[in-house]
GROMACS .gro file of C-alpha atoms in nm:
model
   63
    1MET     CA    1   6.364  -5.583  -1.516
    2GLY     CA    2   6.392  -5.707  -1.872
    3GLU     CA    3   6.108  -5.864  -2.057
    4SER     CA    4   6.097  -6.240  -2.091
    5THR     CA    5   6.138  -6.382  -2.439
    6GLY     CA    6   5.934  -6.686  -2.339
    7VAL     CA    7   6.225  -6.914  -2.431
    8PRO     CA    8   6.354  -7.113  -2.133
    9LEU     CA    9   6.723  -7.108  -2.055
   10THR     CA   10   6.929  -7.420  -2.099
   11PRO     CA   11   7.090  -7.549  -1.778
   12GLU     CA   12   7.425  -7.418  -1.905
   13GLN     CA   13   7.283  -7.072  -1.978
   14ARG     CA   14   7.116  -7.060  -1.636
   15GLU     CA   15   7.442  -7.159  -1.465
   16ARG     CA   16   7.641  -6.893  -1.655
   17MET     CA   17   7.382  -6.628  -1.574
   18GLN     CA   18   7.381  -6.724  -1.204
   19ARG     CA   19   7.762  -6.711  -1.190
   20ALA     CA   20   7.765  -6.368  -1.358
   21ILE     CA   21   7.500  -6.232  -1.122
   22LEU     CA   22   7.677  -6.367  -0.813
   23ALA     CA   23   8.008  -6.220  -0.930
   24GLU     CA   24   7.844  -5.880  -0.977
   25LEU     CA   25   7.678  -5.898  -0.635
   26ARG     CA   26   8.012  -5.986  -0.474
   27ARG     CA   27   8.178  -5.691  -0.651
   28ILE     CA   28   7.907  -5.454  -0.529
   29ARG     CA   29   7.930  -5.593  -0.174
   30ASP     CA   30   8.308  -5.555  -0.175
   31GLU     CA   31   8.279  -5.196  -0.295
   32ALA     CA   32   8.028  -5.119  -0.020
   33LEU     CA   33   8.254  -5.275   0.244
   34ASP     CA   34   8.554  -5.083   0.109
   35ALA     CA   35   8.346  -4.763   0.134
   36GLY     CA   36   8.282  -4.835   0.502
   37VAL     CA   37   7.925  -4.963   0.486
   38PRO     CA   38   7.872  -5.195   0.784
   39PRO     CA   39   7.805  -5.561   0.692
   40ALA     CA   40   7.478  -5.552   0.891
   41THR     CA   41   7.352  -5.268   0.672
   42ILE     CA   42   7.443  -5.455   0.355
   43ASN     CA   43   7.263  -5.767   0.482
   44ARG     CA   44   6.953  -5.565   0.579
   45VAL     CA   45   6.931  -5.398   0.238
   46VAL     CA   46   6.981  -5.729   0.057
   47GLU     CA   47   6.701  -5.891   0.260
   48GLU     CA   48   6.468  -5.596   0.198
   49ARG     CA   49   6.530  -5.615  -0.177
   50ARG     CA   50   6.491  -5.993  -0.177
   51ARG     CA   51   6.153  -5.963  -0.003
   52ALA     CA   52   6.044  -5.690  -0.245
   53LEU     CA   53   6.141  -5.905  -0.543
   54ASP     CA   54   5.967  -6.211  -0.397
   55THR     CA   55   5.652  -6.005  -0.347
   56SER     CA   56   5.659  -5.863  -0.700
   57ASP     CA   57   5.722  -6.210  -0.847
   58GLU     CA   58   5.424  -6.354  -0.660
   59ALA     CA   59   5.204  -6.068  -0.777
   60GLY     CA   60   5.313  -6.115  -1.137
   61ASP     CA   61   5.479  -5.773  -1.139
   62PRO     CA   62   5.749  -5.770  -1.410
   63THR     CA   63   5.961  -5.509  -1.225
   0.00000   0.00000   0.00000
């Protein structure tokens, strides 16, 4: 992940970033579905990554 600049985002910046991230995630999901990846597999991978990110955030791991 990128390094933090220490400057908090404005609410508008945060909203734009969240919209951009969600749009990219939807694009990736759609590509996986189009490639024949079962929805259950996509959901499982997303949950595994979410848990891994939550764990690294709690541990202070910047990755």
